[in-house]
Amino acid sequence: MKKIYCLLLICFSSFLLIGCDDFEEVNTNPNTTPEVTSAMLATKLINELVTTDNENGKGFIFEDLLSKYISWTEAQDIDKAFNLLSRPSYSTLANLRNAVKMIDMATTDQLKNSYTALSHFIRAYVFFNLTIKVGDMPYSEAIEGEEGNYFPKYDTQKDIFLGLLNELDEADRLFAQGVTFAGDYIYNGDVSKWRKAVNVLQLKLLINLYRKTDDLDLKVKERFNTIINERPIFESIDDNFQVVYSNKSGQKYPYYKEINSFTNYDRVTSIVVDKLKELGDYRLFYYAKPTPNAIANKVDVSSWDAYGGVDPMLPESDILKYVSKGNVSPLNDRYKEIPEGEPVFFLSYQEMNYILAEAAARGFIPKNAKDYYEEGIRSSMQFVSENTPDDAVYHHNRKMTKEYVAEYLKGEKVSFADNLDDQIRQIIWQKYLLTFLQTPYNGFYEYRRTGVPEFVINPQSNRNIPSDKMPLRWMYPIDELNYNMENVTKAIKEQYNGSDDYMGVMWILK
């Protein structure tokens, strides 16, 4: 029984999957001698980092339900649309064992520098995206199962952030001493590009620490200034950390109709449509399609009146009734009809500018917040325009030219405000519009962090508990409660007064 219990621990506990799916033991050709290389492991690790659950195109869109970009009219698997969060998995931590092996297999010292730097970036990305869901979690002992540590301790969220910031510092240093490496389909192993991505990821971590600028350990302001003054960061949308799709098998856009059997269920929300109309923002014509009624009545596709959204906070039955009247826009056809779609970015030049705009507005860096804000808008529109065919079917005769963007920036609702509160609102709203079908969960995280957009909670539809509030966190994985109970229980007690629920206020939100 003891042996069986240990096997279950190794195979089912979130941390200990390391032995069950080891890369060397899978995906091998029985007719050849398997020879795993650093390049192969790098490809696997990067792929695991940027691959979302896109089965039938459905999983790809579901992350956008929580951020209220999309309402879904199929009555299945839509808990996120109504703010009920499933428990996350720590299984991605198991993949980090391959990062250690990737480094060990490097054939030269310079390659070892590059692969070690890549490992730090991947670790930082993975741990950051888990800790902002749950709070405290294993970090320092998270992948020590092969060394016999089956019950890793929980580190505080502060210690995790501090560790990740230091790892990203080290990644920048090592990439600077590295060489071009194989196995990378994002930047083709270009260490100069990777340095930029490393530093932009650190900027993203730092803006999430904006409440912690007095913490002498974290040195939030000092780190901001070091990065923008001494290190390379993104210079254009060409630097984005993103996946570019093609018309090849296995490489097509996740929402393309060939692999998406749910193209009739998506509808754009009134939160998105109404804001774009308020701002006079042509991205409406790139994001959405005219309503069925507008098409039937032959309304000019370039008319603002041809587009409408549905309140995502309505009860499910009311959403279906509202949509059935024909006054709600589906997604633009470019998402479904073009196999290349648009690149999906996880870190972007556009978002970086909004991060720096906020940092400047808050006085963290001695820069002009307006300049960053306006460049964020210009680059956001450039990205959409350049990744959409010049066809009226997709832009509905509302092309985003440089002349249009210049006029847009002068708009009453767009022109950068004079007071801090309004400036922050403008920055976060623009970031929200930027990450439409991009950067999973970013819209929700920004809402949770800043209160923008102002989601109006409807207790009749809200599946969160309590029903008059949005959730603040995911609850801990069941595997942790089953196999690492002592440590997770201690973490719950220290953070959330012993209650593992959706409304616990984690450290970064205090």
Short mmCIF file of C-alpha atoms in Angstrom, two decimals:
data_model
loop_
_atom_site.label_atom_id
_atom_site.label_comp_id
_atom_site.label_asym_id
_atom_site.label_seq_id
_atom_site.Cartn_x
_atom_site.Cartn_y
_atom_site.Cartn_z
CA MET A 1 0.00 0.00 0.00
CA LYS A 2 2.86 2.35 0.74
CA LYS A 3 4.26 1.81 -2.76
CA ILE A 4 0.85 2.38 -4.34
CA TYR A 5 0.39 5.58 -2.34
CA CYS A 6 3.76 6.89 -3.44
CA LEU A 7 2.96 6.09 -7.06
CA LEU A 8 -0.32 7.98 -6.78
CA LEU A 9 1.52 10.90 -5.30
CA ILE A 10 4.00 10.94 -8.14
CA CYS A 11 1.40 10.62 -10.86
CA PHE A 12 -1.44 12.72 -9.53
CA SER A 13 -0.07 15.39 -7.23
CA SER A 14 0.35 18.66 -9.07
CA PHE A 15 4.02 18.86 -8.41
CA LEU A 16 4.96 15.32 -9.01
CA LEU A 17 3.88 14.65 -12.56
CA ILE A 18 7.55 14.90 -13.38
CA GLY A 19 8.06 11.14 -13.56
CA CYS A 20 4.93 10.06 -15.39
CA ASP A 21 5.21 12.00 -18.63
CA ASP A 22 8.91 12.55 -18.91
CA PHE A 23 9.80 13.95 -22.29
CA GLU A 24 12.46 11.35 -22.98
CA GLU A 25 9.89 8.59 -22.56
CA VAL A 26 7.23 9.92 -24.94
CA ASN A 27 7.06 11.00 -28.56
CA THR A 28 9.82 8.60 -29.56
CA ASN A 29 10.13 6.78 -32.85
CA PRO A 30 10.63 3.05 -32.18
CA ASN A 31 12.65 2.76 -35.40
CA THR A 32 15.27 5.30 -34.34
CA THR A 33 17.50 5.89 -31.37
CA PRO A 34 15.87 8.68 -29.32
CA GLU A 35 18.26 11.57 -28.80
CA VAL A 36 16.80 14.46 -26.86
CA THR A 37 18.49 17.83 -27.29
CA SER A 38 18.26 21.21 -25.63
CA ALA A 39 16.57 22.51 -28.77
CA MET A 40 13.83 19.88 -28.59
CA LEU A 41 13.15 20.66 -24.96
CA ALA A 42 13.13 24.41 -25.66
CA THR A 43 10.47 23.90 -28.32
CA LYS A 44 8.38 21.80 -25.98
CA LEU A 45 8.65 24.31 -23.13
CA ILE A 46 7.80 27.31 -25.29
CA ASN A 47 4.87 25.47 -26.83
CA GLU A 48 3.49 24.61 -23.39
CA LEU A 49 3.82 28.27 -22.44
CA VAL A 50 1.78 29.70 -25.31
CA THR A 51 -0.72 26.94 -26.08
CA THR A 52 -4.25 27.47 -24.82
CA ASP A 53 -7.05 24.93 -24.65
CA ASN A 54 -8.38 25.44 -28.16
CA GLU A 55 -10.25 22.21 -28.79
CA ASN A 56 -12.82 22.96 -31.50
CA GLY A 57 -11.98 26.65 -31.07
CA LYS A 58 -14.13 26.76 -27.97
CA GLY A 59 -11.47 26.82 -25.28
CA PHE A 60 -9.67 29.64 -27.08
CA ILE A 61 -12.61 31.98 -26.63
CA PHE A 62 -13.65 30.96 -23.13
CA GLU A 63 -10.91 32.92 -21.38
CA ASP A 64 -12.53 36.04 -22.85
CA LEU A 65 -15.87 35.34 -21.18
CA LEU A 66 -14.52 36.24 -17.75
CA SER A 67 -13.18 39.54 -19.11
CA LYS A 68 -16.63 40.30 -20.61
CA TYR A 69 -15.44 40.66 -24.20
CA ILE A 70 -17.74 37.90 -25.42
CA SER A 71 -21.11 36.44 -24.49
CA TRP A 72 -21.63 32.78 -25.37
CA THR A 73 -25.03 31.56 -26.53
CA GLU A 74 -24.45 27.84 -26.10
CA ALA A 75 -25.70 26.75 -22.70
CA GLN A 76 -22.71 24.56 -21.85
CA ASP A 77 -19.37 25.14 -20.15
CA ILE A 78 -20.12 28.81 -19.57
CA ASP A 79 -19.44 29.18 -15.85
CA LYS A 80 -16.69 31.71 -16.59
CA ALA A 81 -19.21 33.93 -18.38
CA PHE A 82 -21.04 34.23 -15.08
CA ASN A 83 -17.94 34.53 -12.90
CA LEU A 84 -17.64 31.03 -11.47
CA LEU A 85 -13.99 30.03 -11.50
CA SER A 86 -12.83 26.44 -11.74
CA ARG A 87 -9.86 25.37 -9.65
CA PRO A 88 -6.55 25.74 -11.51
CA SER A 89 -3.94 23.03 -11.90
CA TYR A 90 -0.30 23.12 -10.91
CA SER A 91 0.49 20.58 -13.64
CA THR A 92 2.40 23.21 -15.65
CA LEU A 93 5.03 23.19 -12.91
CA ALA A 94 5.89 19.61 -13.82
CA ASN A 95 7.04 20.83 -17.23
CA LEU A 96 9.76 22.87 -15.56
CA ARG A 97 11.72 19.68 -14.92
CA ASN A 98 12.49 19.71 -18.63
CA ALA A 99 13.93 23.21 -18.24
CA VAL A 100 16.61 21.75 -15.96
CA LYS A 101 17.39 19.04 -18.51
CA MET A 102 17.46 21.59 -21.32
CA ILE A 103 20.27 23.41 -19.53
CA ASP A 104 22.19 20.23 -18.71
CA MET A 105 22.19 19.18 -22.37
CA ALA A 106 23.63 22.45 -23.68
CA THR A 107 26.86 21.76 -25.55
CA THR A 108 28.79 25.02 -24.92
CA ASP A 109 29.02 27.54 -22.11
CA GLN A 110 27.40 30.25 -24.24
CA LEU A 111 24.53 27.95 -25.18
CA LYS A 112 24.16 27.08 -21.52
CA ASN A 113 23.82 30.81 -20.80
CA SER A 114 21.05 31.11 -23.40
CA TYR A 115 19.11 28.06 -22.26
CA THR A 116 19.49 28.98 -18.59
CA ALA A 117 18.14 32.45 -19.37
CA LEU A 118 15.24 30.90 -21.26
CA SER A 119 14.56 28.68 -18.27
CA HIS A 120 14.35 31.71 -15.98
CA PHE A 121 11.92 33.44 -18.34
CA ILE A 122 9.69 30.37 -18.56
CA ARG A 123 9.74 29.86 -14.81
CA ALA A 124 8.87 33.51 -14.21
CA TYR A 125 6.01 33.39 -16.69
CA VAL A 126 4.57 30.16 -15.28
CA PHE A 127 4.83 31.08 -11.60
CA PHE A 128 3.51 34.61 -12.17
CA ASN A 129 0.43 33.34 -13.98
CA LEU A 130 -0.28 30.87 -11.18
CA THR A 131 0.36 33.07 -8.17
CA ILE A 132 -1.92 35.84 -9.45
CA LYS A 133 -4.69 33.25 -9.52
CA VAL A 134 -4.31 31.74 -6.05
CA GLY A 135 -1.89 33.80 -3.93
CA ASP A 136 0.79 31.99 -1.89
CA MET A 137 1.99 28.76 -3.47
CA PRO A 138 5.04 26.49 -3.71
CA TYR A 139 7.95 28.20 -5.44
CA SER A 140 11.31 27.51 -3.84
CA GLU A 141 10.52 23.76 -3.44
CA ALA A 142 7.97 23.39 -6.24
CA ILE A 143 9.76 20.86 -8.44
CA GLU A 144 11.78 18.83 -5.98
CA GLY A 145 9.78 15.62 -6.32
CA GLU A 146 12.68 13.75 -7.91
CA GLU A 147 14.74 14.70 -4.86
CA GLY A 148 12.11 13.18 -2.59
CA ASN A 149 10.34 16.37 -1.52
CA TYR A 150 6.75 15.31 -2.16
CA PHE A 151 5.21 17.99 0.04
CA PRO A 152 6.69 21.36 -0.98
CA LYS A 153 6.23 24.30 1.35
CA TYR A 154 4.16 27.32 0.35
CA ASP A 155 6.08 30.55 -0.22
CA THR A 156 4.46 33.90 0.43
CA GLN A 157 3.36 35.85 -2.63
CA LYS A 158 5.87 38.56 -1.75
CA ASP A 159 8.73 36.05 -1.69
CA ILE A 160 7.51 34.59 -4.99
CA PHE A 161 7.47 38.00 -6.68
CA LEU A 162 10.87 38.84 -5.26
CA GLY A 163 12.24 35.54 -6.53
CA LEU A 164 10.73 36.05 -9.99
CA LEU A 165 12.11 39.58 -10.28
CA ASN A 166 15.57 38.25 -9.42
CA GLU A 167 15.20 35.41 -11.93
CA LEU A 168 14.34 37.93 -14.64
CA ASP A 169 17.37 40.02 -13.72
CA GLU A 170 19.48 36.91 -14.13
CA ALA A 171 17.78 36.03 -17.41
CA ASP A 172 18.68 39.44 -18.84
CA ARG A 173 22.29 39.04 -17.71
CA LEU A 174 22.64 35.55 -19.16
CA PHE A 175 20.97 36.34 -22.48
CA ALA A 176 23.47 39.19 -22.83
CA GLN A 177 26.25 36.59 -22.51
CA GLY A 178 24.53 33.97 -24.64
CA VAL A 179 24.35 33.11 -28.32
CA THR A 180 21.63 32.30 -30.81
CA PHE A 181 20.03 28.99 -29.84
CA ALA A 182 17.89 26.41 -31.58
CA GLY A 183 14.38 25.27 -30.75
CA ASP A 184 12.74 28.70 -30.54
CA TYR A 185 9.90 29.44 -32.97
CA ILE A 186 9.04 32.81 -31.38
CA TYR A 187 12.28 34.75 -31.91
CA ASN A 188 14.36 32.14 -33.79
CA GLY A 189 16.80 32.03 -30.89
CA ASP A 190 17.69 35.73 -31.13
CA VAL A 191 18.97 36.56 -27.65
CA SER A 192 18.61 40.31 -28.24
CA LYS A 193 14.86 39.80 -28.77
CA TRP A 194 14.64 37.58 -25.72
CA ARG A 195 16.33 40.21 -23.55
CA LYS A 196 13.56 42.61 -24.50
CA ALA A 197 10.87 40.06 -23.65
CA VAL A 198 12.49 39.32 -20.29
CA ASN A 199 12.52 42.98 -19.33
CA VAL A 200 8.97 43.63 -20.51
CA LEU A 201 7.78 40.67 -18.44
CA GLN A 202 9.48 42.25 -15.44
CA LEU A 203 7.67 45.54 -16.17
CA LYS A 204 4.40 43.62 -16.13
CA LEU A 205 5.22 42.10 -12.74
CA LEU A 206 6.21 45.51 -11.41
CA ILE A 207 2.97 47.26 -12.38
CA ASN A 208 1.12 44.55 -10.45
CA LEU A 209 3.19 45.70 -7.44
CA TYR A 210 2.14 49.33 -7.71
CA ARG A 211 0.71 49.20 -4.18
CA LYS A 212 4.08 48.00 -2.86
CA THR A 213 6.34 50.91 -3.81
CA ASP A 214 7.30 51.48 -0.16
CA ASP A 215 8.58 47.93 0.22
CA LEU A 216 12.37 48.20 0.56
CA ASP A 217 12.93 44.60 -0.52
CA LEU A 218 11.04 44.84 -3.82
CA LYS A 219 12.48 48.20 -4.95
CA VAL A 220 9.63 48.70 -7.42
CA LYS A 221 10.53 52.24 -8.53
CA GLU A 222 14.25 51.47 -8.69
CA ARG A 223 13.60 48.42 -10.88
CA PHE A 224 11.33 50.38 -13.22
CA ASN A 225 14.02 52.99 -13.77
CA THR A 226 16.83 50.47 -14.17
CA ILE A 227 14.91 48.67 -16.91
CA ILE A 228 13.91 51.71 -18.94
CA ASN A 229 17.30 53.41 -18.61
CA GLU A 230 19.77 50.54 -18.79
CA ARG A 231 18.15 47.56 -20.50
CA PRO A 232 16.59 46.78 -23.88
CA ILE A 233 12.79 46.72 -24.07
CA PHE A 234 10.34 46.36 -26.95
CA GLU A 235 10.77 48.99 -29.66
CA SER A 236 7.84 48.11 -31.95
CA ILE A 237 5.11 45.53 -32.48
CA ASP A 238 7.71 43.45 -34.30
CA ASP A 239 9.20 42.65 -30.89
CA ASN A 240 5.99 41.16 -29.48
CA PHE A 241 6.19 37.82 -27.69
CA GLN A 242 3.49 36.21 -29.80
CA VAL A 243 2.48 33.18 -31.83
CA VAL A 244 2.16 33.76 -35.57
CA TYR A 245 -0.17 31.33 -37.36
CA SER A 246 -0.13 30.04 -40.94
CA ASN A 247 -2.27 28.10 -43.39
CA LYS A 248 -0.41 24.88 -42.63
CA SER A 249 -1.90 21.91 -40.85
CA GLY A 250 -1.48 22.24 -37.11
CA GLN A 251 -0.49 25.91 -37.38
CA LYS A 252 -3.84 27.60 -38.05
CA TYR A 253 -5.46 30.28 -35.94
CA PRO A 254 -7.30 28.59 -33.04
CA TYR A 255 -10.69 30.13 -33.90
CA TYR A 256 -10.52 29.38 -37.62
CA LYS A 257 -13.68 27.66 -38.90
CA GLU A 258 -11.88 24.49 -39.97
CA ILE A 259 -11.04 23.64 -36.35
CA ASN A 260 -13.93 25.51 -34.77
CA SER A 261 -17.38 23.96 -34.75
CA PHE A 262 -18.86 26.70 -32.55
CA THR A 263 -18.78 29.76 -34.82
CA ASN A 264 -22.48 30.53 -34.32
CA TYR A 265 -22.32 31.03 -30.55
CA ASP A 266 -20.13 34.09 -30.05
CA ARG A 267 -21.55 37.59 -29.55
CA VAL A 268 -19.71 40.80 -28.72
CA THR A 269 -20.73 42.42 -25.45
CA SER A 270 -22.21 45.86 -24.95
CA ILE A 271 -19.20 46.69 -22.75
CA VAL A 272 -16.95 46.50 -25.80
CA VAL A 273 -19.36 47.86 -28.42
CA ASP A 274 -20.58 50.80 -26.36
CA LYS A 275 -17.07 51.89 -25.35
CA LEU A 276 -15.79 51.75 -28.92
CA LYS A 277 -18.77 53.83 -30.06
CA GLU A 278 -18.25 56.33 -27.25
CA LEU A 279 -14.62 56.81 -28.29
CA GLY A 280 -15.32 56.83 -32.03
CA ASP A 281 -12.94 53.89 -32.23
CA TYR A 282 -12.71 52.15 -35.61
CA ARG A 283 -11.62 48.92 -33.96
CA LEU A 284 -15.34 48.25 -33.61
CA PHE A 285 -15.44 47.56 -37.35
CA TYR A 286 -12.48 45.16 -37.07
CA TYR A 287 -13.66 43.34 -33.94
CA ALA A 288 -17.34 42.91 -34.76
CA LYS A 289 -19.69 42.15 -37.61
CA PRO A 290 -22.95 44.05 -38.31
CA THR A 291 -25.97 42.68 -36.49
CA PRO A 292 -28.26 40.24 -38.32
CA ASN A 293 -30.95 42.91 -38.46
CA ALA A 294 -28.55 45.46 -39.91
CA ILE A 295 -27.55 43.00 -42.62
CA ALA A 296 -31.16 42.05 -43.36
CA ASN A 297 -32.17 45.72 -43.59
CA LYS A 298 -29.12 46.59 -45.69
CA VAL A 299 -27.80 49.15 -43.23
CA ASP A 300 -24.47 50.60 -44.36
CA VAL A 301 -21.78 48.36 -42.83
CA SER A 302 -19.70 51.45 -42.02
CA SER A 303 -22.52 52.92 -39.90
CA TRP A 304 -22.11 52.85 -36.14
CA ASP A 305 -25.77 51.94 -35.96
CA ALA A 306 -25.08 48.62 -37.71
CA TYR A 307 -23.40 47.27 -34.56
CA GLY A 308 -24.76 46.30 -31.18
CA GLY A 309 -23.73 44.36 -28.10
CA VAL A 310 -25.42 42.36 -25.38
CA ASP A 311 -25.09 42.94 -21.65
CA PRO A 312 -22.94 39.98 -20.48
CA MET A 313 -24.36 40.29 -16.97
CA LEU A 314 -27.89 39.39 -18.02
CA PRO A 315 -29.15 35.96 -16.97
CA GLU A 316 -28.43 33.32 -19.57
CA SER A 317 -32.06 33.04 -20.71
CA ASP A 318 -32.30 36.82 -21.15
CA ILE A 319 -29.11 36.88 -23.21
CA LEU A 320 -30.56 34.25 -25.53
CA LYS A 321 -33.81 36.22 -25.88
CA TYR A 322 -31.94 39.44 -26.58
CA VAL A 323 -29.67 37.82 -29.15
CA SER A 324 -32.63 36.16 -30.86
CA LYS A 325 -34.02 39.62 -31.71
CA GLY A 326 -31.11 40.11 -34.14
CA ASN A 327 -29.58 43.24 -32.63
CA VAL A 328 -26.28 41.79 -31.38
CA SER A 329 -23.05 41.63 -33.38
CA PRO A 330 -21.13 38.36 -33.80
CA LEU A 331 -17.37 38.38 -34.02
CA ASN A 332 -15.85 39.81 -37.18
CA ASP A 333 -15.49 37.19 -39.92
CA ARG A 334 -11.71 37.62 -39.95
CA TYR A 335 -11.47 35.51 -36.81
CA LYS A 336 -13.27 32.59 -38.45
CA GLU A 337 -12.54 32.87 -42.17
CA ILE A 338 -8.78 33.55 -42.27
CA PRO A 339 -6.60 30.54 -41.39
CA GLU A 340 -3.69 32.78 -40.34
CA GLY A 341 -6.00 34.85 -38.15
CA GLU A 342 -3.97 37.40 -36.26
CA PRO A 343 -0.94 36.71 -34.07
CA VAL A 344 -1.81 36.02 -30.45
CA PHE A 345 0.45 38.03 -28.17
CA PHE A 346 1.28 37.26 -24.56
CA LEU A 347 3.62 40.22 -24.09
CA SER A 348 3.34 43.17 -26.43
CA TYR A 349 4.85 46.53 -27.30
CA GLN A 350 1.33 47.94 -27.06
CA GLU A 351 0.74 46.78 -23.48
CA MET A 352 4.27 47.79 -22.51
CA ASN A 353 3.45 51.39 -23.46
CA TYR A 354 0.35 51.34 -21.27
CA ILE A 355 2.38 49.90 -18.38
CA LEU A 356 4.93 52.69 -18.74
CA ALA A 357 2.16 55.29 -19.12
CA GLU A 358 0.71 54.17 -15.79
CA ALA A 359 4.14 54.08 -14.16
CA ALA A 360 4.85 57.61 -15.38
CA ALA A 361 1.42 58.89 -14.30
CA ARG A 362 1.96 57.47 -10.82
CA GLY A 363 5.39 59.08 -10.60
CA PHE A 364 7.42 55.88 -10.65
CA ILE A 365 9.51 57.00 -13.64
CA PRO A 366 10.40 60.57 -14.71
CA LYS A 367 8.78 60.27 -18.12
CA ASN A 368 5.81 61.75 -19.97
CA ALA A 369 2.78 59.51 -19.41
CA LYS A 370 0.92 61.07 -22.36
CA ASP A 371 3.64 60.01 -24.82
CA TYR A 372 3.45 56.38 -23.72
CA TYR A 373 -0.37 56.45 -23.68
CA GLU A 374 -0.58 57.80 -27.22
CA GLU A 375 2.04 55.38 -28.51
CA GLY A 376 0.07 52.55 -26.93
CA ILE A 377 -2.98 53.61 -28.93
CA ARG A 378 -1.06 54.07 -32.18
CA SER A 379 0.62 50.67 -31.90
CA SER A 380 -2.62 48.96 -30.83
CA MET A 381 -4.39 50.19 -33.94
CA GLN A 382 -1.38 49.44 -36.11
CA PHE A 383 -1.36 45.84 -34.91
CA VAL A 384 -5.04 45.31 -35.79
CA SER A 385 -4.76 47.10 -39.13
CA GLU A 386 -1.61 45.31 -40.27
CA ASN A 387 -3.01 41.90 -39.34
CA THR A 388 -6.32 42.38 -41.16
CA PRO A 389 -6.58 42.04 -44.96
CA ASP A 390 -7.47 45.28 -46.70
CA ASP A 391 -10.94 44.06 -47.54
CA ALA A 392 -14.24 45.74 -46.73
CA VAL A 393 -15.54 42.39 -45.52
CA TYR A 394 -13.19 42.70 -42.55
CA HIS A 395 -12.85 46.45 -41.88
CA HIS A 396 -16.27 47.55 -43.19
CA ASN A 397 -14.83 50.58 -44.98
CA ARG A 398 -13.50 52.10 -41.75
CA LYS A 399 -9.77 51.75 -42.34
CA MET A 400 -7.49 52.85 -39.52
CA THR A 401 -5.13 55.14 -41.42
CA LYS A 402 -2.43 57.25 -39.79
CA GLU A 403 -4.63 60.30 -40.43
CA TYR A 404 -7.54 58.67 -38.61
CA VAL A 405 -5.37 57.71 -35.64
CA ALA A 406 -4.04 61.27 -35.37
CA GLU A 407 -7.60 62.61 -35.23
CA TYR A 408 -8.67 59.89 -32.80
CA LEU A 409 -5.99 60.99 -30.33
CA LYS A 410 -7.51 64.48 -30.33
CA GLY A 411 -10.98 63.20 -29.45
CA GLU A 412 -12.64 64.60 -26.34
CA LYS A 413 -12.89 61.16 -24.68
CA VAL A 414 -9.45 60.04 -25.85
CA SER A 415 -7.24 63.10 -25.32
CA PHE A 416 -5.10 62.45 -22.24
CA ALA A 417 -6.69 63.80 -19.07
CA ASP A 418 -5.19 66.22 -16.57
CA ASN A 419 -5.86 64.40 -13.29
CA LEU A 420 -4.43 61.06 -12.17
CA ASP A 421 -7.70 59.17 -11.64
CA ASP A 422 -8.95 59.95 -15.14
CA GLN A 423 -5.54 59.19 -16.63
CA ILE A 424 -5.49 55.73 -15.03
CA ARG A 425 -9.03 55.07 -16.25
CA GLN A 426 -8.07 56.01 -19.80
CA ILE A 427 -4.92 53.87 -19.74
CA ILE A 428 -6.68 50.78 -18.40
CA TRP A 429 -9.64 51.18 -20.77
CA GLN A 430 -7.25 51.32 -23.72
CA LYS A 431 -5.40 48.27 -22.39
CA TYR A 432 -8.76 46.51 -22.08
CA LEU A 433 -9.63 47.27 -25.71
CA LEU A 434 -6.14 46.16 -26.78
CA THR A 435 -6.43 42.67 -25.28
CA PHE A 436 -9.69 41.74 -27.02
CA LEU A 437 -9.13 38.00 -27.76
CA GLN A 438 -5.51 38.48 -26.65
CA THR A 439 -3.36 37.87 -23.53
CA PRO A 440 -5.59 35.42 -21.64
CA TYR A 441 -7.45 36.79 -18.59
CA ASN A 442 -5.69 40.16 -18.83
CA GLY A 443 -8.96 42.10 -18.95
CA PHE A 444 -10.15 40.41 -15.75
CA TYR A 445 -6.83 40.91 -13.95
CA GLU A 446 -6.84 44.62 -14.80
CA TYR A 447 -10.43 44.96 -13.62
CA ARG A 448 -9.50 43.21 -10.37
CA ARG A 449 -6.45 45.43 -9.95
CA THR A 450 -7.99 48.80 -10.86
CA GLY A 451 -11.79 48.49 -11.04
CA VAL A 452 -11.75 49.33 -14.77
CA PRO A 453 -13.98 48.60 -16.64
CA GLU A 454 -16.76 49.01 -14.10
CA PHE A 455 -18.51 45.65 -14.40
CA VAL A 456 -22.06 46.00 -13.06
CA ILE A 457 -22.77 42.85 -11.07
CA ASN A 458 -26.15 41.17 -11.56
CA PRO A 459 -26.96 38.82 -8.66
CA GLN A 460 -29.53 37.04 -10.86
CA SER A 461 -26.81 35.76 -13.19
CA ASN A 462 -23.66 35.87 -11.07
CA ARG A 463 -22.52 32.35 -10.11
CA ASN A 464 -19.86 33.62 -7.77
CA ILE A 465 -20.38 33.34 -4.03
CA PRO A 466 -21.40 35.91 -2.87
CA SER A 467 -23.59 36.69 -5.87
CA ASP A 468 -23.28 40.48 -5.62
CA LYS A 469 -19.50 40.54 -6.16
CA MET A 470 -16.94 39.51 -8.76
CA PRO A 471 -14.49 36.79 -7.62
CA LEU A 472 -11.02 37.85 -6.55
CA ARG A 473 -9.13 34.56 -6.86
CA TRP A 474 -9.22 30.92 -7.84
CA MET A 475 -9.38 28.32 -5.07
CA TYR A 476 -6.48 25.93 -4.58
CA PRO A 477 -6.22 22.74 -6.69
CA ILE A 478 -7.94 19.65 -5.37
CA ASP A 479 -4.69 17.72 -5.73
CA GLU A 480 -3.07 20.05 -3.25
CA LEU A 481 -5.86 19.57 -0.75
CA ASN A 482 -5.55 15.80 -1.20
CA TYR A 483 -1.78 15.37 -1.20
CA ASN A 484 -0.19 18.48 0.30
CA MET A 485 -2.85 19.28 2.87
CA GLU A 486 -0.64 20.45 5.73
CA ASN A 487 1.15 23.09 3.67
CA VAL A 488 -1.85 24.36 1.71
CA THR A 489 -3.98 24.52 4.87
CA LYS A 490 -1.29 26.61 6.57
CA ALA A 491 -1.22 28.96 3.57
CA ILE A 492 -5.02 29.33 3.58
CA LYS A 493 -5.00 30.12 7.28
CA GLU A 494 -2.24 32.72 7.01
CA GLN A 495 -3.71 34.48 3.96
CA TYR A 496 -7.45 34.04 4.08
CA ASN A 497 -8.32 33.36 7.74
CA GLY A 498 -8.67 29.66 7.00
CA SER A 499 -11.29 30.02 4.23
CA ASP A 500 -10.30 28.87 0.75
CA ASP A 501 -12.94 30.78 -1.19
CA TYR A 502 -13.29 33.08 -4.18
CA MET A 503 -13.24 36.31 -2.19
CA GLY A 504 -9.88 36.03 -0.44
CA VAL A 505 -7.79 39.18 -0.89
CA MET A 506 -4.29 38.13 -1.90
CA TRP A 507 -1.17 40.11 -1.03
CA ILE A 508 -0.79 41.97 -4.35
CA LEU A 509 -4.32 43.35 -3.99
CA LYS A 510 -3.73 44.78 -0.49
#
